[in-house]
Coordinates of C-alpha atoms in Angstrom, one line a residue:
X2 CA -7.2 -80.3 -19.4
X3 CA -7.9 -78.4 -22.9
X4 CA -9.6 -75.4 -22.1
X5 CA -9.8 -72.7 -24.5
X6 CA -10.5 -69.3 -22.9
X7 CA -10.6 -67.3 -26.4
X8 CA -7.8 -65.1 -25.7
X9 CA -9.3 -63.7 -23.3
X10 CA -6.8 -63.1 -20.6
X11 CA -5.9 -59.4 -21.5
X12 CA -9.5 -58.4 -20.4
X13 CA -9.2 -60.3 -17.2
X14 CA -9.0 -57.8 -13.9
X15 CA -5.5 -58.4 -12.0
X16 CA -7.2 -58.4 -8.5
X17 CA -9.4 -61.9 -9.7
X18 CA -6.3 -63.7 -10.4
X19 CA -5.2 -63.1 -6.8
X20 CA -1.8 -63.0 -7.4
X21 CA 0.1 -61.8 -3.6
X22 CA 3.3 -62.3 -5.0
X23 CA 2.8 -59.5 -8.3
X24 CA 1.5 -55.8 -8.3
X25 CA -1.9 -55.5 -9.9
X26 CA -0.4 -52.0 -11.5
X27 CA 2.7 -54.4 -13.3
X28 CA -0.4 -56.8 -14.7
X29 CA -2.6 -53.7 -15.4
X30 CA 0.2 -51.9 -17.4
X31 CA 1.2 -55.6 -19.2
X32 CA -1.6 -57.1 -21.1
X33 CA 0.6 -59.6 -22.6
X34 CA 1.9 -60.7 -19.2
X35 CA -1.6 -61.7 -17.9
X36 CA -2.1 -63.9 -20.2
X37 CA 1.2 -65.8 -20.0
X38 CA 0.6 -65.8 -16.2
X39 CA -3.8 -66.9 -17.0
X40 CA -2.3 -69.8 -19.5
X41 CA 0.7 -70.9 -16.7
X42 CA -2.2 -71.6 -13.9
X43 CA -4.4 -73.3 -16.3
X44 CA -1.5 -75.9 -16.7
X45 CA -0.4 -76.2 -13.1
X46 CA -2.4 -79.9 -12.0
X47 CA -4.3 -78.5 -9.2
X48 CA -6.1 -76.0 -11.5
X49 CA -7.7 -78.6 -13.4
X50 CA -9.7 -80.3 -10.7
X51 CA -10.7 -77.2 -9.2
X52 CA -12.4 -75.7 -12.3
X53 CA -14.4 -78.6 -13.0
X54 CA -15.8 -79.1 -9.4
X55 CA -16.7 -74.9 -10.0
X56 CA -18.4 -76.0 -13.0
X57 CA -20.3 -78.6 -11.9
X58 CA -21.2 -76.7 -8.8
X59 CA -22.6 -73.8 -11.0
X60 CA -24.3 -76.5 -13.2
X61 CA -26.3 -77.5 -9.7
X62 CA -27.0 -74.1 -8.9
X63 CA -24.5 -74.7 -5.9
X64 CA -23.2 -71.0 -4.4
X65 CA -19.6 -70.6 -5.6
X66 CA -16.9 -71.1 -2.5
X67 CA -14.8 -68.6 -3.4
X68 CA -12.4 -67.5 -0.8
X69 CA -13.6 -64.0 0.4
X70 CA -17.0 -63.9 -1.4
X71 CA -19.6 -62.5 0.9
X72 CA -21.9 -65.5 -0.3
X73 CA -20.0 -67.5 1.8
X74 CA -18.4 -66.5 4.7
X75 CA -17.2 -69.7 6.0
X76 CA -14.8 -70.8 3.3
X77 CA -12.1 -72.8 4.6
X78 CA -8.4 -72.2 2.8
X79 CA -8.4 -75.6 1.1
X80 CA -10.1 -74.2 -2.2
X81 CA -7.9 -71.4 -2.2
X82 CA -6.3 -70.2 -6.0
X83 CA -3.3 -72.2 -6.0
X84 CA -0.3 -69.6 -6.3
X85 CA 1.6 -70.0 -9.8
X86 CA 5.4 -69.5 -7.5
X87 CA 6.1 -72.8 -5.4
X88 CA 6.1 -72.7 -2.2
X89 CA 9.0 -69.8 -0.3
X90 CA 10.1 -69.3 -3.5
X91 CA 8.2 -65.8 -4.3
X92 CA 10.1 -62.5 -4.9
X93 CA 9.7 -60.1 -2.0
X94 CA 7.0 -57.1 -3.2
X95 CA 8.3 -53.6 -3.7
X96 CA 7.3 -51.6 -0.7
X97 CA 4.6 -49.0 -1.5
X98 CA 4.2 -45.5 -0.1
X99 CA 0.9 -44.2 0.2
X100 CA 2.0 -41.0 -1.4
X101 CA 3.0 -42.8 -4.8
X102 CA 0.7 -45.3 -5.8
X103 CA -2.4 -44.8 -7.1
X104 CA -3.7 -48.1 -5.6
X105 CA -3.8 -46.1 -2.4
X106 CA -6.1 -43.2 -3.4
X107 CA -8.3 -45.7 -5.7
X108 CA -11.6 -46.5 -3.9
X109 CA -13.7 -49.1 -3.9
X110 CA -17.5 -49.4 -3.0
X111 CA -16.6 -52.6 -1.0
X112 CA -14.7 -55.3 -0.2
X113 CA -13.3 -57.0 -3.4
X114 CA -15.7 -59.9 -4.5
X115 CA -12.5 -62.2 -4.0
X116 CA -11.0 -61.3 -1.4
X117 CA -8.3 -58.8 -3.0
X118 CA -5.2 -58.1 -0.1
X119 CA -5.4 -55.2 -0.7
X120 CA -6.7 -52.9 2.3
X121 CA -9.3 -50.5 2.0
X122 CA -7.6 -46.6 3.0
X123 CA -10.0 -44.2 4.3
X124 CA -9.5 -40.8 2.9
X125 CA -7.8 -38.5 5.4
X126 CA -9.8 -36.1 7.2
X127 CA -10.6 -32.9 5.3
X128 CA -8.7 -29.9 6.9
X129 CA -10.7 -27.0 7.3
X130 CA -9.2 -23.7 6.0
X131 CA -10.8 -20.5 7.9
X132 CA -12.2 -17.7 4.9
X133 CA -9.8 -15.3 3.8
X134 CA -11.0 -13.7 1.2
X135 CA -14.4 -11.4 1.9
X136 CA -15.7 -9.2 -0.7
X137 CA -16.7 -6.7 1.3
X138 CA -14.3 -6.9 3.8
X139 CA -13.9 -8.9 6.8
X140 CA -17.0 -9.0 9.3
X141 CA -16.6 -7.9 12.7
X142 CA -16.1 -10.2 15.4
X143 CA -19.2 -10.7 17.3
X144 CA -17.8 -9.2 20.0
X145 CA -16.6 -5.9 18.9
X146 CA -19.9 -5.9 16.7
X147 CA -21.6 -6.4 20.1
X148 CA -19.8 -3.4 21.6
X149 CA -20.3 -1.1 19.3
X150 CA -24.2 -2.2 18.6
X151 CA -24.2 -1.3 22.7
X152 CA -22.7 2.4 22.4
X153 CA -25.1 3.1 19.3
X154 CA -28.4 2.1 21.6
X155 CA -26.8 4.7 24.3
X156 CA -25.7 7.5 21.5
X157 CA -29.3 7.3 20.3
X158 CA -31.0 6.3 23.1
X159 CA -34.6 8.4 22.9
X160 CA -34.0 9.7 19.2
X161 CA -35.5 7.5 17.5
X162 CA -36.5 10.1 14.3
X163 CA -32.4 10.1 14.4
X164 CA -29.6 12.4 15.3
X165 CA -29.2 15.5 13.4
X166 CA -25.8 17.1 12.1
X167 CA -25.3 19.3 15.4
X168 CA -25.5 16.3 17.0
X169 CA -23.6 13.9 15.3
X170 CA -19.9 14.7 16.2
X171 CA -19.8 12.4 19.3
X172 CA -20.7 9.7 17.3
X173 CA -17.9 10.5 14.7
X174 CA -15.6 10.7 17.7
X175 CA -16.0 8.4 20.0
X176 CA -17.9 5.4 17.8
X177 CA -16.2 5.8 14.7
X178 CA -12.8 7.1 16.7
X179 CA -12.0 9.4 14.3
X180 CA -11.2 13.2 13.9
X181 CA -14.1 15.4 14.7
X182 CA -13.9 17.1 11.8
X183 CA -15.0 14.3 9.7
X184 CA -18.5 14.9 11.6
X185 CA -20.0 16.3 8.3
X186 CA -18.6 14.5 5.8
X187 CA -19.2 10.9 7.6
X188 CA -23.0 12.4 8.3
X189 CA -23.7 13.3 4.5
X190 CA -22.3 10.3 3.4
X191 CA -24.8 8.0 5.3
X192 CA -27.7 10.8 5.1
X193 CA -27.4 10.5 1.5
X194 CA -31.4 11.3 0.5
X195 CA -30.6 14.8 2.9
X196 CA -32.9 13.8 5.0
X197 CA -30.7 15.9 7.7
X198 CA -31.3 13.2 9.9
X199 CA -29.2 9.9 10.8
X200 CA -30.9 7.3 12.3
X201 CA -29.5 4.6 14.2
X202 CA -30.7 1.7 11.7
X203 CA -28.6 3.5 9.1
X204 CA -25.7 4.4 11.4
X205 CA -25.5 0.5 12.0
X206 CA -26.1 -0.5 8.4
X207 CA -23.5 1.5 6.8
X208 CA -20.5 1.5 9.9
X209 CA -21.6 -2.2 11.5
X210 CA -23.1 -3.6 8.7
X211 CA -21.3 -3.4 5.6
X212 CA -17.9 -3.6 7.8
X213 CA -16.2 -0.1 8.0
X214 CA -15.8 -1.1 11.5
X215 CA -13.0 -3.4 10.6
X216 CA -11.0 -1.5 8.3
X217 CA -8.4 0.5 8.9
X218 CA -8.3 4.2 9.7
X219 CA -7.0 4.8 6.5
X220 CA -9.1 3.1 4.6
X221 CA -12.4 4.4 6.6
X222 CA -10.9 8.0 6.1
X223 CA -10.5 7.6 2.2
X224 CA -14.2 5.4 1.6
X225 CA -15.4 8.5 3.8
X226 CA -13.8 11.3 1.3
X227 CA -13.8 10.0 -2.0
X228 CA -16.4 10.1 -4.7
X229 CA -18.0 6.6 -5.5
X230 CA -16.9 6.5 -8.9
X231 CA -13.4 7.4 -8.5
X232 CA -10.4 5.5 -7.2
X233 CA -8.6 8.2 -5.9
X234 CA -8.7 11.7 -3.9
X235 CA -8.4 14.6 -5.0
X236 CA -8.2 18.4 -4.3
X237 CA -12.1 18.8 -4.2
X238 CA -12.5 16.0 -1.5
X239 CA -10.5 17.4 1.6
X240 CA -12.1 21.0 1.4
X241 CA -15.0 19.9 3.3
X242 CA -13.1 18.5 6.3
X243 CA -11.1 21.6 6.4
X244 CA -13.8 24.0 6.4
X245 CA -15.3 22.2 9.3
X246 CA -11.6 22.6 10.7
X247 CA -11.8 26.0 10.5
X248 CA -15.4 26.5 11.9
X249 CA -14.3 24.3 14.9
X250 CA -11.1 24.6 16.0
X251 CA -10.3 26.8 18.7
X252 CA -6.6 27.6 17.3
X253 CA -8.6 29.0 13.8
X254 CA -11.2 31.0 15.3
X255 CA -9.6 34.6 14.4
X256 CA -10.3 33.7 11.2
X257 CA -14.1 33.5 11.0
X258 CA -14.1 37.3 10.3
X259 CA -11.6 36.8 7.2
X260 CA -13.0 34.0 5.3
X261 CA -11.2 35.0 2.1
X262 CA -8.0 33.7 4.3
X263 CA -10.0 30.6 5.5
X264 CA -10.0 29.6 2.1
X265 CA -6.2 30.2 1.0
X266 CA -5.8 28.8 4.4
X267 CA -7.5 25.2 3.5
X268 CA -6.0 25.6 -0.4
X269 CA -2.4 26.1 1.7
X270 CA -2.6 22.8 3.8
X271 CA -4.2 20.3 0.6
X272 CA -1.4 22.0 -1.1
X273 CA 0.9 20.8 1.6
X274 CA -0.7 17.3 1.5
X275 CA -0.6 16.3 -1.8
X276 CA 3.0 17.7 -1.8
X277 CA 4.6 15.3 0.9
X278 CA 2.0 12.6 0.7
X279 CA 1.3 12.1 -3.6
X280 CA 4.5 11.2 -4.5
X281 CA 3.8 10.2 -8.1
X282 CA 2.8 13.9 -8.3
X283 CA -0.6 13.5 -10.5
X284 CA -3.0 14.8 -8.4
X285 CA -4.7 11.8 -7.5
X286 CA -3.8 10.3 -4.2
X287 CA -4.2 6.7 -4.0
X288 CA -5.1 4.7 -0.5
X289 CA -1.6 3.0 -1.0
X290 CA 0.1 6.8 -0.8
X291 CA -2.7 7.5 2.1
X292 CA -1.3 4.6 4.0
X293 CA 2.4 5.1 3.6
X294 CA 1.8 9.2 4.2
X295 CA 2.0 10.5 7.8
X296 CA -1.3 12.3 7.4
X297 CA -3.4 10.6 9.2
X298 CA -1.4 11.4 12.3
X299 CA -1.4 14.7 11.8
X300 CA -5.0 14.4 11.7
X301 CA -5.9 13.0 15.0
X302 CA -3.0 15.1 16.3
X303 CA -5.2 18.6 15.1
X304 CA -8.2 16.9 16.7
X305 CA -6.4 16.8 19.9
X306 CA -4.1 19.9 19.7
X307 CA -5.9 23.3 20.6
X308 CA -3.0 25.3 19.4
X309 CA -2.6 24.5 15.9
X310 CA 0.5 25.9 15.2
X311 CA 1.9 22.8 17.0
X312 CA 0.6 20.7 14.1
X313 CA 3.8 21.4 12.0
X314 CA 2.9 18.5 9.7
X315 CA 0.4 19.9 7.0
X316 CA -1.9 22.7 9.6
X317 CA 0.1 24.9 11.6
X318 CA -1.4 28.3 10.7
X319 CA 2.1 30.2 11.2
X320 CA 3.5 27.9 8.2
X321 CA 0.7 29.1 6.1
X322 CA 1.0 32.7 6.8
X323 CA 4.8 32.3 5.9
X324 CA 4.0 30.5 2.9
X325 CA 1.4 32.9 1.7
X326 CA 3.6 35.9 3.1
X327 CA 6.4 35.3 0.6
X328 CA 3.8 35.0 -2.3
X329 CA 2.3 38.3 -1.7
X330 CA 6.0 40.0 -1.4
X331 CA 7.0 38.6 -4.6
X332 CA 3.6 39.6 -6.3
X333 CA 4.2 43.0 -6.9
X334 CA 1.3 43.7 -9.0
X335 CA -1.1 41.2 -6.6
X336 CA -2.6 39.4 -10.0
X337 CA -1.8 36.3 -7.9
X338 CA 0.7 35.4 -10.3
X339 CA 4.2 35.5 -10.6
X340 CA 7.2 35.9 -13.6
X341 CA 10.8 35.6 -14.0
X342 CA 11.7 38.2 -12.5
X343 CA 9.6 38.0 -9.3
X344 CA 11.2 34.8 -8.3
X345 CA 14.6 36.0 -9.0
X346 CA 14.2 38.5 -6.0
X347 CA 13.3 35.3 -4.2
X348 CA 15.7 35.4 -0.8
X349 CA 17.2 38.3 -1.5
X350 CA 18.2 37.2 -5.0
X351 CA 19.7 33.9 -3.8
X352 CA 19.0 32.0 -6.9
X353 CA 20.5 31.8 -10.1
X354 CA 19.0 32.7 -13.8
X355 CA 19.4 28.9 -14.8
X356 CA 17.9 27.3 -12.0
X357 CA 14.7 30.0 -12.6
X358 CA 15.1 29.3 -16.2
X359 CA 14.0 25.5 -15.5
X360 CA 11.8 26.1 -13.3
X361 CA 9.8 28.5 -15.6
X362 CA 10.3 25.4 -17.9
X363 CA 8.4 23.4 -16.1
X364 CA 11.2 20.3 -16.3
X365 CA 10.6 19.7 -12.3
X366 CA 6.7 20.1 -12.7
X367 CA 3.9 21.3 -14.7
X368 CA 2.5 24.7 -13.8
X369 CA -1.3 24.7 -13.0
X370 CA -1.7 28.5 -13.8
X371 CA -3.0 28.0 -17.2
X372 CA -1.0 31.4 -17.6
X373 CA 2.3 31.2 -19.7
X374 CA 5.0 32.4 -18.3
X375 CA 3.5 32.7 -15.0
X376 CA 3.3 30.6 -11.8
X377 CA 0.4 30.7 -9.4
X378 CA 0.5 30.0 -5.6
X379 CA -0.1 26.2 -6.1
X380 CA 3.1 26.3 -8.3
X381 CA 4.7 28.8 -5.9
X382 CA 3.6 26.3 -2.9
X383 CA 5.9 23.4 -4.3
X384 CA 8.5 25.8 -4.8
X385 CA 9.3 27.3 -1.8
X386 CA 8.4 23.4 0.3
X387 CA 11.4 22.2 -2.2
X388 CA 13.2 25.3 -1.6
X389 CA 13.4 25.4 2.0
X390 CA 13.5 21.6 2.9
X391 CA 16.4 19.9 0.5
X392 CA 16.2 17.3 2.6
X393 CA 13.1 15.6 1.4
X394 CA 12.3 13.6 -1.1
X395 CA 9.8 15.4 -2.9
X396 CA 12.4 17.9 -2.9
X397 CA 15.5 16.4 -3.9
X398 CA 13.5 14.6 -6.9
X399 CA 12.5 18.1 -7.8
X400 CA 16.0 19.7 -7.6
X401 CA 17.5 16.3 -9.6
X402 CA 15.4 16.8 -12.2
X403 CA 16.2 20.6 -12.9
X404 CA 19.8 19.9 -13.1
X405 CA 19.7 17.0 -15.1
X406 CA 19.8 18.9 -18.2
X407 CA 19.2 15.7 -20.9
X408 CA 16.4 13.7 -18.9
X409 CA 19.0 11.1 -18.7
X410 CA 18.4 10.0 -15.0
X411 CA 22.0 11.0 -13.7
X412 CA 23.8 14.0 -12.8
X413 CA 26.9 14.5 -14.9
X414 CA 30.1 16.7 -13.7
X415 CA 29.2 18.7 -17.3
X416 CA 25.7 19.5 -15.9
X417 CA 26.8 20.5 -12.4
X418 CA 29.4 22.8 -14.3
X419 CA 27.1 24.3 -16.2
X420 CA 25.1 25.5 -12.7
X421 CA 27.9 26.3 -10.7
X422 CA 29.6 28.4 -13.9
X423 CA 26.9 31.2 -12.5
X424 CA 28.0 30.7 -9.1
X425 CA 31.4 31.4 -9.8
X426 CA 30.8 34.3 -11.7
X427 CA 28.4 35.8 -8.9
X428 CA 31.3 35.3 -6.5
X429 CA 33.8 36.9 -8.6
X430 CA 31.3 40.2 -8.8
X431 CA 30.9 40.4 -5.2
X432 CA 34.7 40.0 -4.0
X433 CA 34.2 36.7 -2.9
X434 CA 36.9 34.1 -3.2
X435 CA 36.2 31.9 -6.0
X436 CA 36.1 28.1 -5.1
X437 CA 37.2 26.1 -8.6
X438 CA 34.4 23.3 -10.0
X439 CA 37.0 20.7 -9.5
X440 CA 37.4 21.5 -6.1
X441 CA 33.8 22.1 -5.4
X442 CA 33.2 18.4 -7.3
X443 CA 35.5 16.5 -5.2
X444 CA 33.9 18.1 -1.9
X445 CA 30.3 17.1 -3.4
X446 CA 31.6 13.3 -4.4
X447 CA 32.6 13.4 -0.3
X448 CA 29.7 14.3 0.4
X449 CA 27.0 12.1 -1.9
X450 CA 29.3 8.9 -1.9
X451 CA 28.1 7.7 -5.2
X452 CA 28.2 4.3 -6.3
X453 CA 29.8 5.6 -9.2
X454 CA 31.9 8.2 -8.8
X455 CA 31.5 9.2 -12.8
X456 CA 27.8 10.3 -12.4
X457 CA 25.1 11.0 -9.3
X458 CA 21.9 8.8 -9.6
X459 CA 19.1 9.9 -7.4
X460 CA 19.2 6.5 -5.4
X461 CA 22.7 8.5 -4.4
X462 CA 21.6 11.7 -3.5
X463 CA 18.7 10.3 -1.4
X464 CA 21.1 8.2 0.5
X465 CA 22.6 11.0 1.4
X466 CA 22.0 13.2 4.5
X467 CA 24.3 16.3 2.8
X468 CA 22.7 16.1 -0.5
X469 CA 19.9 19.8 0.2
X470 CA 23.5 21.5 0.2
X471 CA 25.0 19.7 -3.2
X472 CA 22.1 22.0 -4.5
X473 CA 22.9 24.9 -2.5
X474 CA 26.1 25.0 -4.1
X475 CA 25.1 25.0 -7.3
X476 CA 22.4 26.9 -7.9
X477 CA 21.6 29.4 -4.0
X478 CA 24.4 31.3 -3.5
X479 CA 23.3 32.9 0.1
X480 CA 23.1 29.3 1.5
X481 CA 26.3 28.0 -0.4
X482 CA 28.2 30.8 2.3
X483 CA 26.2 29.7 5.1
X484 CA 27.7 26.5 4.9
X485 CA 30.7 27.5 4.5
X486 CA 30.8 29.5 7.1
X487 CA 27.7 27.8 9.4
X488 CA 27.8 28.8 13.1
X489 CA 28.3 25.8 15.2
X490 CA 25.5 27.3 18.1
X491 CA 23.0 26.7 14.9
X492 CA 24.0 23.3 14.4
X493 CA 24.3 22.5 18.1
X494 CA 20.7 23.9 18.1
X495 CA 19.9 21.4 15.3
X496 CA 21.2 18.5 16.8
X497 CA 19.2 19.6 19.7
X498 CA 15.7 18.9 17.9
X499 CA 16.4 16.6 15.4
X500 CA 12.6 16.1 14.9
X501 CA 11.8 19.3 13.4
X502 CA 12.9 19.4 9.6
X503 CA 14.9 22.4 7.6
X504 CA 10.9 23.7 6.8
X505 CA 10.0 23.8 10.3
X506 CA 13.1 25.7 11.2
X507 CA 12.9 28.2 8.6
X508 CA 9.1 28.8 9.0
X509 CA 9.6 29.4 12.5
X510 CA 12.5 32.1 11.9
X511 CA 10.3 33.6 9.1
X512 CA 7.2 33.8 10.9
X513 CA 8.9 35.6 14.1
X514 CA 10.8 38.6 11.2
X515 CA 7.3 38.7 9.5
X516 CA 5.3 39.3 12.8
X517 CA 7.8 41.4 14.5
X518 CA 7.5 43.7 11.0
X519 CA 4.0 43.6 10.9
X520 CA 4.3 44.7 15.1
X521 CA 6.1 47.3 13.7
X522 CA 4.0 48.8 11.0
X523 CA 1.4 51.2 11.4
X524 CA -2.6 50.3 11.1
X525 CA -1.8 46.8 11.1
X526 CA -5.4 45.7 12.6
X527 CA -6.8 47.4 9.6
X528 CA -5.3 45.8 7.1
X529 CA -7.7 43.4 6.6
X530 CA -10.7 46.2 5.4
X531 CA -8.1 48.6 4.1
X532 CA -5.9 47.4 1.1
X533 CA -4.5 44.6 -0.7
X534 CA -0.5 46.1 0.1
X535 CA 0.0 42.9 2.6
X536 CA -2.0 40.2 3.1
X537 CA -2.2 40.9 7.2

């Protein structure tokens, strides 16, 4: 039969040749083998026969019986396509996993209009992935929302004009389930026309409704405080919890009279805080650095504690009155500023004229006096927390970088020399036996443990439990010969309370001389309208 089909054979679509024995995707990718297999079938001698009785058929307007056309559903396998293998003689098909082909994912409106062999895959069903992501935080559970919609109707049951200020601190409490003294702050923060009145639509809108309910303590405690267009706290933001902490707390009552000492008492504990808790030291405390700090504890644990000098962590009065204590004994002329030589009288001189030298240089941190060569209680505040606590971070990053003379990141046995070279010469003046640097280094290297026994890296000296006395050896001499000579009751009494920290210890022991010499001075309930000679 001549038939001439034009060339057309490399437009012609794989599945209408029907060809079980070959992969549509080899024919689609192959022009030039559809046409070699189009021009094989046209001269196999069944074809022949068969396209003419199509022809004729379309000529008569006959339907075409073409095996799987929906035009005719009862077509029998004898006009079947003849298949251009012979008969058992095809290749097996490459197995196909429904992962690699893209026949699989390719769909189709219908059936094919010839029948392809192909089978028809229904996409998998969709998985449904919960929200993770909210924008304003996660909603509440309709249940929690529920119970806390139910304690709001009995809070403000009958008020319908609202709850005033006086009124609010059960709500703070036992709703929000935090610290009474947040009472004012969380009030003014909702009230925020002044109004002076909370009423339980906005109560709900801004605790239920825009989903402080589900955040953390944390995070409810530093949306509650901060400004609105910062991203941080800062000094200015606790002072209004604390002077609610001093107007309500039953263990700061004694000083409503004074409030001059309210004030250096709430300027002592933000001090404090931002001491332990801002690590990067800028001012600005972060929620990250509110999160990883322990003063959120210490919080609920004022709210809970009627004695506040239990509350060693930030509050406890008697740590305050220590703090501010030595202050005004070093600040002879009460200016509320300090020199040189005031802090060299520090512990009965215990410190060296190097060490004060770098700390007047402000290498371990920037003085906020404004005053050169002075250091105001702020500055003073970080000195005697790093002074009396070597153990702590803040305080062994403070020390490290006073000795490290070149800013290098390491302490070098030429740096430690040069600190312990005034040790040494102190000794010698007071009849002391002199302990040689090379002794004294090999005891510190027992000690620390470096990695490197060449240099001390901070990551060495925090890893070490015995790193506060590497300092006191260089640079306090009175501590230096208490360890040498420490009493073992006192350690036995350590071990004894391992909670409480070298600060705690020392407080304590400070506050009990101070009181028992302010027992013992006359007028000492005058003080207060008298003079400025001692702050008590």
């Amino acid at each position: 039969m001549d038939m001439d089909y034009g060339g057309e054979a490399g437009c012609l679509d794989p599945e209408l040749l029907q060809l079980n024995e070959v992969s549509p995707l080899a024919v689609k990718s192959n022009p030039y083998v559809a046409e070699k297999l189009f021009e094989q079938w046209l001269s196999l001698p069944e074809t022949t026969p068969l396209v003419k009785s199509l022809i004729n058929n379309a000529k008569a307007g006959v339907p075409l019986n073409v095996p799987g056309s929906t035009n005719s559903p009862k077509a029998t396998s004898g006009n079947t396509i003849p298949s251009m293998f012979p008969a058992g003689s095809a290749p097996p098909l490459s197995p196909r996993s429904s992962s690699g082909s893209p026949r699989v994912s390719k769909q189709r409106a219908g059936p094919s209009v010839l029948g392809s062999p192909l089978r028809l895959i229904s996409e998998p069903a969709k998985e449904l992935i919960p929200q993770f992501y909210f924008q304003n935080d996660r909603p509440p559970p309709n249940e929690i929302k529920e119970q806390c919609l139910l304690q709001c109707n009995q809070f403000f049951y009958g008020r319908m004009e609202g709850l005033q200020l006086n009124e609010f601190k059960p709500v703070t409490k036992e709703i929000c389930k935090l610290p009474s003294f947040f009472s004012t702050a969380l009030f003014k923060r909702i009230d925020i026309n002044g109004t002076g009145l909370v009423t339980r639509d906005a109560f709900v809108d801004y605790w239920v409704h825009s989903n402080m309910l589900t955040k953390d303590i944390a995070t409810q405690i530093y949306t509650i405080l901060k400004q609105p267009d910062l991203r941080c706290l800062t000094h200015e933001d606790f002072k209004p919890i604390l002077r609610e902490l001093l107007a309500t707390h039953p263990g700061l009552e004694f000083l409503q009279s004074t409030p001059e000492f309210q004030d250096r008492y709430a300027e002592t504990v933000i001090y404090r805080i931002f001491y332990y808790v801002n690590r990067v030291g800028n001012g600005r405390l972060t929620l990250r650095e509110l999160k990883h700090g322990k003063l959120i504890a210490a919080m609920l644990h004022a709210d809970e504690e009627e004695d506040i000098n239990k509350v060693l962590r930030y509050f406890s009065y008697e740590h305050f009155y220590v703090i501010y204590c030595k202050f005004w004994e070093l600040d002879t002329d009460h200016d509320f500023l300090i020199d040189k030589e005031n802090l060299i009288r520090y512990g009965n001189h215990a410190l060296t004229y190097r060490i004060v030298d770098r700390i007047f240089s402000q290498i371990p941190r920037k003085f906020t006096s404004k005053v050169e060569g002075k250091m105001g209680y702020e500055d003073f505040v970080y000195f005697i927390l790093s002074e009396e606590d070597k153990s702590s971070e803040p305080s062994l990053e403070y020390w490290f970088k006073c000795i490290d003379l070149d800013g290098n990141g390491v302490l070098t046995k030429n740096e430690m020399q040069f600190f312990y070279e005034e040790q040494l010469h102190r000794m010698e003046c007071m009849a002391q036996e002199p302990v040689l640097f090379e002794d004294i280094l090999c005891q510190i290297v027992d000690m620390v443990g470096p990695k490197d026994e060449g240099y001390f890296s901070l990551r060495d000296l925090k890893g070490s439990k015995l790193s506060g006395s590497v300092f006191n050896i260089l640079f306090n001499l009175n501590k230096f010969m208490a360890y040498e000579s420490r009493d073992p009751f006192l350690i036995r009494q350590e071990r004894e309370n391992p909670t409480l920290t070298e600060w705690d210890r020392f407080a304590h022991r400070e506050y009990i001389r101070l009181s028992m010499e302010e027992d013992a001075s006359n007028g000492s309930a005058d003080v207060w309208d008298e003079s400025l000679e001692a702050p008590f």
